XYZ file of N, CA and C in Angstrom:
519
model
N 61.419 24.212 41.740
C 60.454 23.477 40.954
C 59.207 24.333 40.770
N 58.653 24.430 39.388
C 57.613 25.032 39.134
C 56.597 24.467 39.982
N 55.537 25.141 39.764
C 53.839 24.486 40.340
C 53.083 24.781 39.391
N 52.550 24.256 38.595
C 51.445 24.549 37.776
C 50.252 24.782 38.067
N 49.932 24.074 38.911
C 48.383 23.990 39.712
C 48.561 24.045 41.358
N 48.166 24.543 41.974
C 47.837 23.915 43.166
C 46.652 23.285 43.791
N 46.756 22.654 44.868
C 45.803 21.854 45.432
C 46.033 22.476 46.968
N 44.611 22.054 47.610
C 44.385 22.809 48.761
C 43.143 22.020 49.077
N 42.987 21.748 50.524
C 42.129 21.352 51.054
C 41.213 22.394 51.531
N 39.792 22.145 51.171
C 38.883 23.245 51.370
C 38.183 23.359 52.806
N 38.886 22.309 53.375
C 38.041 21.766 55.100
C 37.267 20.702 55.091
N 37.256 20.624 53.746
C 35.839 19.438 53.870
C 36.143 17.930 53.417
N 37.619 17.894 53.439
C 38.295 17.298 52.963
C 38.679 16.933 51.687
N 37.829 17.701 50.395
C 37.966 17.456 49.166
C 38.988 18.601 48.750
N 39.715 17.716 47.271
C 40.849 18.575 47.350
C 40.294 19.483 46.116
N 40.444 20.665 46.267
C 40.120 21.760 45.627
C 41.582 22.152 44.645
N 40.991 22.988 43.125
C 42.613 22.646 42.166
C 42.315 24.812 42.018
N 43.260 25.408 42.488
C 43.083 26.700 41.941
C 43.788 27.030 40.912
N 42.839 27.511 40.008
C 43.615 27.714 38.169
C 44.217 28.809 38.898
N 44.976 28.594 37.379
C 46.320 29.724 37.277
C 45.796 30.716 36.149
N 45.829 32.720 36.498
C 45.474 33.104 35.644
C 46.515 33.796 34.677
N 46.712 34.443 33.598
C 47.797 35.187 33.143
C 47.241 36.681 33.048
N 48.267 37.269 33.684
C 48.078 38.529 33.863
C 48.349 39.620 32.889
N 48.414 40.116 31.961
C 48.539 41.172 31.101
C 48.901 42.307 31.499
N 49.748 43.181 30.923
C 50.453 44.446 31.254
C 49.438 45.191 31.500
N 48.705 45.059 30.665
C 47.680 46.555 30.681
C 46.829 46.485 32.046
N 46.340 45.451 32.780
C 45.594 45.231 34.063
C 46.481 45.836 34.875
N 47.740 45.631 35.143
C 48.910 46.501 36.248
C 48.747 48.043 35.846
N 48.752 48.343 34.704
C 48.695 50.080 34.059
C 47.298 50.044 34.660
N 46.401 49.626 34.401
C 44.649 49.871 34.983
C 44.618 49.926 36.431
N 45.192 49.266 36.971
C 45.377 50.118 38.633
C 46.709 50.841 39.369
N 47.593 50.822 38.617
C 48.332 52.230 38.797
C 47.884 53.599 38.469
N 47.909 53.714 37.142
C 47.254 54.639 36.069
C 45.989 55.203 35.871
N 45.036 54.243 35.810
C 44.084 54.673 35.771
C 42.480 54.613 37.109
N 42.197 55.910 37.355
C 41.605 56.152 38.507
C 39.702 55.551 38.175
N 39.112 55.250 38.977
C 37.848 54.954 39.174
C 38.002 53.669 38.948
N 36.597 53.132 38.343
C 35.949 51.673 38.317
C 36.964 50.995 37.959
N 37.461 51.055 37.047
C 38.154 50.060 35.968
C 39.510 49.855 37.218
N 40.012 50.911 37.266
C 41.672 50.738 38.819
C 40.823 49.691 39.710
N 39.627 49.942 40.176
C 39.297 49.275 41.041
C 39.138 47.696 40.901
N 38.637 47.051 39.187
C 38.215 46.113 39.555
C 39.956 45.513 38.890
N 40.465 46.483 38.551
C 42.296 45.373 38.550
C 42.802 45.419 39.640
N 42.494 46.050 40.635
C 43.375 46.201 42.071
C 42.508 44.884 42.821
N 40.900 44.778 42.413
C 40.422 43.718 43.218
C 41.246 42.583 42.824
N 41.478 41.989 41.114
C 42.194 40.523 41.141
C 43.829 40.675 41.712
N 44.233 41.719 41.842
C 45.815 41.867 42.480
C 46.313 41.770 43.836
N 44.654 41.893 44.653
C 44.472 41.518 45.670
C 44.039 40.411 46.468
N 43.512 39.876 45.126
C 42.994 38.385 44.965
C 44.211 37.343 45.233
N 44.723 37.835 44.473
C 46.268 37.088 44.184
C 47.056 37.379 45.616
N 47.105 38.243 45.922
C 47.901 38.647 47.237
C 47.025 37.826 48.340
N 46.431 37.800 48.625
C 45.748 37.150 49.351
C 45.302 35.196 48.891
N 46.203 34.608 48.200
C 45.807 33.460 47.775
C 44.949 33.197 47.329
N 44.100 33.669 46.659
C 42.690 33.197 46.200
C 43.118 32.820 44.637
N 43.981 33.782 44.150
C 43.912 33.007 42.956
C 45.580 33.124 42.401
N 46.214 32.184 41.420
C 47.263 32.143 41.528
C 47.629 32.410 39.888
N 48.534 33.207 39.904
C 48.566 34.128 38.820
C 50.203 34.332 37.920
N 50.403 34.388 36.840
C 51.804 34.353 36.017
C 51.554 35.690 35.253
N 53.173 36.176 34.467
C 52.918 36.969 33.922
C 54.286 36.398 32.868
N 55.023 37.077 32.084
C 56.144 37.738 31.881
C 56.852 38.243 32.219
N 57.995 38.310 31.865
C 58.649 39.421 32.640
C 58.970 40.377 31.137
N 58.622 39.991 30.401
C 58.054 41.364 28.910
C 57.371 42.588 29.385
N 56.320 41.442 30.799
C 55.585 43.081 30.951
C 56.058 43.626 32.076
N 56.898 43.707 32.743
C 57.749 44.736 33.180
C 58.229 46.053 32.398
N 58.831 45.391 30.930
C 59.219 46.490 30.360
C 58.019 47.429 29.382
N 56.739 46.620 29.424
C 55.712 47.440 28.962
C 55.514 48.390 30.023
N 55.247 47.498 30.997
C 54.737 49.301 32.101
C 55.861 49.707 32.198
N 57.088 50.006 32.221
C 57.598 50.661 32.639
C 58.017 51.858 31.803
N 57.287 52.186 30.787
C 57.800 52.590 29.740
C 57.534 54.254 29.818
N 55.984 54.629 30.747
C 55.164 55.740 30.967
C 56.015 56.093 32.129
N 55.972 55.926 32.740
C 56.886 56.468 34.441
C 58.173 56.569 33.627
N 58.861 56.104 33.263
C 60.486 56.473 32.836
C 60.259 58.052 31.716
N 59.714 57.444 30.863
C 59.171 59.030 30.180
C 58.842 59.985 31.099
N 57.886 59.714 32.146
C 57.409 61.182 33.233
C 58.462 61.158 33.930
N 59.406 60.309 34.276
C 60.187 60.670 35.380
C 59.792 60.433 36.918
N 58.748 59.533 36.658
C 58.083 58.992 37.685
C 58.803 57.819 38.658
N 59.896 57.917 39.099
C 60.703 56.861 39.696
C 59.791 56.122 40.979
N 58.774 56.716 41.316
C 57.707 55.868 42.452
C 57.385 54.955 41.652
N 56.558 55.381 40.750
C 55.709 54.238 39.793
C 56.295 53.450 39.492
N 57.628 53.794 38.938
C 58.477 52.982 38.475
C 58.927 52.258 39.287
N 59.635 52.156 40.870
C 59.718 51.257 41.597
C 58.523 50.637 41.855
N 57.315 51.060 41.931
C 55.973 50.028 42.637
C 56.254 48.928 41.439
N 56.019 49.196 40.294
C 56.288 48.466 39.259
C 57.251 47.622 39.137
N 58.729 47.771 39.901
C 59.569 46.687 39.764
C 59.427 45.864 40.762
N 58.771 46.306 42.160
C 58.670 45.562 43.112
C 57.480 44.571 42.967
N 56.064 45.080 42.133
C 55.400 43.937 41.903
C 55.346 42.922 40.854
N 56.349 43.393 39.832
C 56.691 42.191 39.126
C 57.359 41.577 39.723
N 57.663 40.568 39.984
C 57.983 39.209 40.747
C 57.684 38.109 41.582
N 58.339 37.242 40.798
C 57.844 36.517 41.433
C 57.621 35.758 43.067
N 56.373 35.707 43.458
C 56.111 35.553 44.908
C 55.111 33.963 45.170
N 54.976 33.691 46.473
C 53.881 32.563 46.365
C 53.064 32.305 44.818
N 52.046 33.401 44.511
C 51.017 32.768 44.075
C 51.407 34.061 42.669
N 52.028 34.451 42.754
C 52.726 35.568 41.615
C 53.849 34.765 40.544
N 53.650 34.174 39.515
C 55.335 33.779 38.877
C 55.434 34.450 37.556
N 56.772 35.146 37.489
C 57.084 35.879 36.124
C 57.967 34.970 35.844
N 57.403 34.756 34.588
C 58.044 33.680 33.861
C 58.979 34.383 32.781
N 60.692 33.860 32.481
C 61.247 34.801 31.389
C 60.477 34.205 29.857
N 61.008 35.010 28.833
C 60.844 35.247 27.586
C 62.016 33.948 27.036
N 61.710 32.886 26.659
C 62.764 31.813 26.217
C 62.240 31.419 25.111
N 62.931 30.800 24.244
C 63.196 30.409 22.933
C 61.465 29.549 22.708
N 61.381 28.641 23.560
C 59.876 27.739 23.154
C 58.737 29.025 23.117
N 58.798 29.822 24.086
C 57.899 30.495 24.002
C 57.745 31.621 22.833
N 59.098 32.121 22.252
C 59.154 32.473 21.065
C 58.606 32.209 19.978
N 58.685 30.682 19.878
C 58.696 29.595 18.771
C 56.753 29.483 18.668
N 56.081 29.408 19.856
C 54.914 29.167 20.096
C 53.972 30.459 19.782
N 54.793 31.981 20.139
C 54.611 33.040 19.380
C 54.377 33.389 18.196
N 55.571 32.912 17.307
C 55.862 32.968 15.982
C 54.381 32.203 15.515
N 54.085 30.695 15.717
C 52.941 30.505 15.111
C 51.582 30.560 15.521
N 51.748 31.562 16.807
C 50.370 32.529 17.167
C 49.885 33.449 15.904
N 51.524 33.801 15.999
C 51.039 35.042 14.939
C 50.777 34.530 13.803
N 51.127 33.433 13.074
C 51.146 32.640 11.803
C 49.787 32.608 11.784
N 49.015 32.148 13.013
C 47.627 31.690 12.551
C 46.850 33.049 12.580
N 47.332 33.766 13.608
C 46.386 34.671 13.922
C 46.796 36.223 13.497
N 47.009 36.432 12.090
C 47.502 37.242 11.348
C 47.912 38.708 12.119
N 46.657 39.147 12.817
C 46.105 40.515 13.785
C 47.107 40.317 14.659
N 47.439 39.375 15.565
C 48.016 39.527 16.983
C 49.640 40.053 16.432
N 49.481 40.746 17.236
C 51.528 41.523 17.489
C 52.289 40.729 18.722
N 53.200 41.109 17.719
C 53.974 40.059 18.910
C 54.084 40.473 20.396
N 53.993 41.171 21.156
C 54.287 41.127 22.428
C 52.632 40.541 23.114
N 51.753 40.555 22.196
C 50.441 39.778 22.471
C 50.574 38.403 22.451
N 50.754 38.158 21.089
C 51.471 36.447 21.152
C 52.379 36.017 22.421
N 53.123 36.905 22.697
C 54.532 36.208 23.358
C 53.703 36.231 24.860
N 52.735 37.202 25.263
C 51.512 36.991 26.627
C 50.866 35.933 26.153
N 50.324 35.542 25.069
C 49.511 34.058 24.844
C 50.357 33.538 25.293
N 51.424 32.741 24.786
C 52.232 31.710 24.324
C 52.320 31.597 25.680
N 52.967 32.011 26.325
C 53.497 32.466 28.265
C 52.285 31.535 28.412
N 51.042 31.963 28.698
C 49.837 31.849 29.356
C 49.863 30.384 28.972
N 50.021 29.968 27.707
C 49.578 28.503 27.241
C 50.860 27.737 28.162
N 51.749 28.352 27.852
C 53.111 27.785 28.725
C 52.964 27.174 29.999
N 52.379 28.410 30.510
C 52.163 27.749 31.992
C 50.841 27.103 32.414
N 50.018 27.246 30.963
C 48.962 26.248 31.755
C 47.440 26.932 32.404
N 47.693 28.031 32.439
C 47.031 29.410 32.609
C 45.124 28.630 31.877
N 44.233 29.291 32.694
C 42.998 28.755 32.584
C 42.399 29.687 31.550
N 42.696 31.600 31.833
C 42.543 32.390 31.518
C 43.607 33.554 31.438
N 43.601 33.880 30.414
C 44.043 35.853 30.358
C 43.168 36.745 30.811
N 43.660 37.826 31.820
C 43.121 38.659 32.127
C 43.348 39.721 31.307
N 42.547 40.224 30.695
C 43.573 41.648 29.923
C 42.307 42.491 29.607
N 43.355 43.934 29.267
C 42.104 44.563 28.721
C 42.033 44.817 27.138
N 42.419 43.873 26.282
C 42.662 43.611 25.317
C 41.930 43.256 24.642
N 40.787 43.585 23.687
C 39.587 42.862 23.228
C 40.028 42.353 21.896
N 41.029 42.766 21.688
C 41.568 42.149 20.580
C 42.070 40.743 20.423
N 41.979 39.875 21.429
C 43.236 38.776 21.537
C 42.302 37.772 20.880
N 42.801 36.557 20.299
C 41.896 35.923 19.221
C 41.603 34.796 20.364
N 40.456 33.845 20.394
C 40.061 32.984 21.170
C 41.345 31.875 21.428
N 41.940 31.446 21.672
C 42.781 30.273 22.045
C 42.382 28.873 22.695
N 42.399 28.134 21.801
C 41.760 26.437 22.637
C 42.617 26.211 23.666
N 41.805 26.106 24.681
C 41.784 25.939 26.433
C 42.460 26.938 26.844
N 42.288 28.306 26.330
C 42.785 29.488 26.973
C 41.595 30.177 26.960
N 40.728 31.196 28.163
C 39.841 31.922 28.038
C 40.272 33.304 28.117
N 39.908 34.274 27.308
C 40.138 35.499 27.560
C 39.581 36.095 28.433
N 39.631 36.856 29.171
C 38.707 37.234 29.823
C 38.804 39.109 30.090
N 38.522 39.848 29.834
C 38.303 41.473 29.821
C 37.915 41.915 31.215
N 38.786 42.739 31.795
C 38.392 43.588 33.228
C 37.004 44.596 32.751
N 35.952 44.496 32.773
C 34.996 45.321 32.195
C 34.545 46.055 33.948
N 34.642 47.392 33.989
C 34.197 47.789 35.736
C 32.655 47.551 35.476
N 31.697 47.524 34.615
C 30.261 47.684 34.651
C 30.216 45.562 35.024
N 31.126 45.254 34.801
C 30.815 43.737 35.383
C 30.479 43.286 36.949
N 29.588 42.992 37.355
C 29.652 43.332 38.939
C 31.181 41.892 39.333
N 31.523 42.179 40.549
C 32.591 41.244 41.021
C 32.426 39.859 41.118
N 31.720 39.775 41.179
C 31.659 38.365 41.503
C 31.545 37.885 40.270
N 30.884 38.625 39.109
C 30.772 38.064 37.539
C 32.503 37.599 37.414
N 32.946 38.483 37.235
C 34.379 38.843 36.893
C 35.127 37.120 37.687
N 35.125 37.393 38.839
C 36.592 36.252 39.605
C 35.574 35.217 39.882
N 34.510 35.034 40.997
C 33.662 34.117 41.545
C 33.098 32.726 40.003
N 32.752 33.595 39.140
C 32.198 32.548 38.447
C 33.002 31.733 36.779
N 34.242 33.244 36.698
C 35.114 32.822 36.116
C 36.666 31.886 36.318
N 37.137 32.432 37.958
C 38.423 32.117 38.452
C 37.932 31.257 39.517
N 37.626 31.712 40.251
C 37.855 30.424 41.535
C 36.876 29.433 41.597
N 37.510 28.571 42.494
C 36.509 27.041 42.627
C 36.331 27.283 43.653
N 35.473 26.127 43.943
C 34.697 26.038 45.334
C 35.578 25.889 46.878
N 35.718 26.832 47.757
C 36.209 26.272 48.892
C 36.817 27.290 49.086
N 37.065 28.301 48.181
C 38.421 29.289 48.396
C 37.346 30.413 48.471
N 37.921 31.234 50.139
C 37.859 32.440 50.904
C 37.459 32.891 50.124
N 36.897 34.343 50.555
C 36.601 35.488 50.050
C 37.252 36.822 50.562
């Protein structure tokens, strides 16, 4: 059985709801791939997630986006880190590529002329599951009602980024 939301008691006895975020290919390439600020502040929400703080979906589309640079280099490490962290875990769910979400694609793109489809088919996912926000580094993605985009920017200090966008009150640090 799916979970869409969870609930968690914060100690204080009120029940606390932790959104669900959607994760984008390019945030996994930003801390494999790429070194300094920017690796750093995608490795912080991947750690976020590993550590329960925030609970997170993807695709399993973007498996085959990252995997696309390591198979070209011949990079079979990368390429396993990459198959081992797509999947789904506790607070991790890769969701497949199925027909509704297709369908919900198709008139992403209808409305939103710009978006390509493997962008749509990360919306559609995200709306699918309910997702509060996209994480991506995508400045392109068109606004979506009750979907927030949200951009890994490293000049954002941390707490801008997860504290005042992702989590609610009660949940660790």
């Amino acid at each position: 059985m799916r979970i869409l939301q969870r609930f968690e008691t914060s100690g204080t006895g009120v029940m606390d709801i932790k959104r669900r975020i959607y994760l984008d290919a390019n945030i996994l390439i930003a801390a494999f791939e790429n070194p300094g600020a920017h690796s750093d502040h995608a490795w912080w929400i991947l750690h976020a997630i590993e550590d329960s703080e925030i609970s997170a979906v993807t695709s399993e589309m973007t498996l085959a986006e990252i995997l696309v640079k390591p198979i070209e280099l011949g990079d079979v490490e990368l390429a396993k880190a990459y198959e081992d962290m797509v999947a789904t875990t506790t607070d991790f769910e890769v969701l497949p590529v199925k027909r509704d979400i297709l369908i919900e694609a198709a008139r992403l793109r209808a409305r939103y002329r710009s978006v390509k489809l493997p962008d749509a088919i990360h919306l559609a996912t995200a709306m699918a599951a309910k997702c509060s926000h996209v994480v991506s580094d995508d400045r392109r993605l068109p606004p979506i009602e009750g979907l927030k985009v949200l951009n890994v920017d490293p000049f954002r200090a941390r707490g801008q980024i997860i504290e005042s966008e992702l989590l609610v009150r009660g949940f660790p640090r």
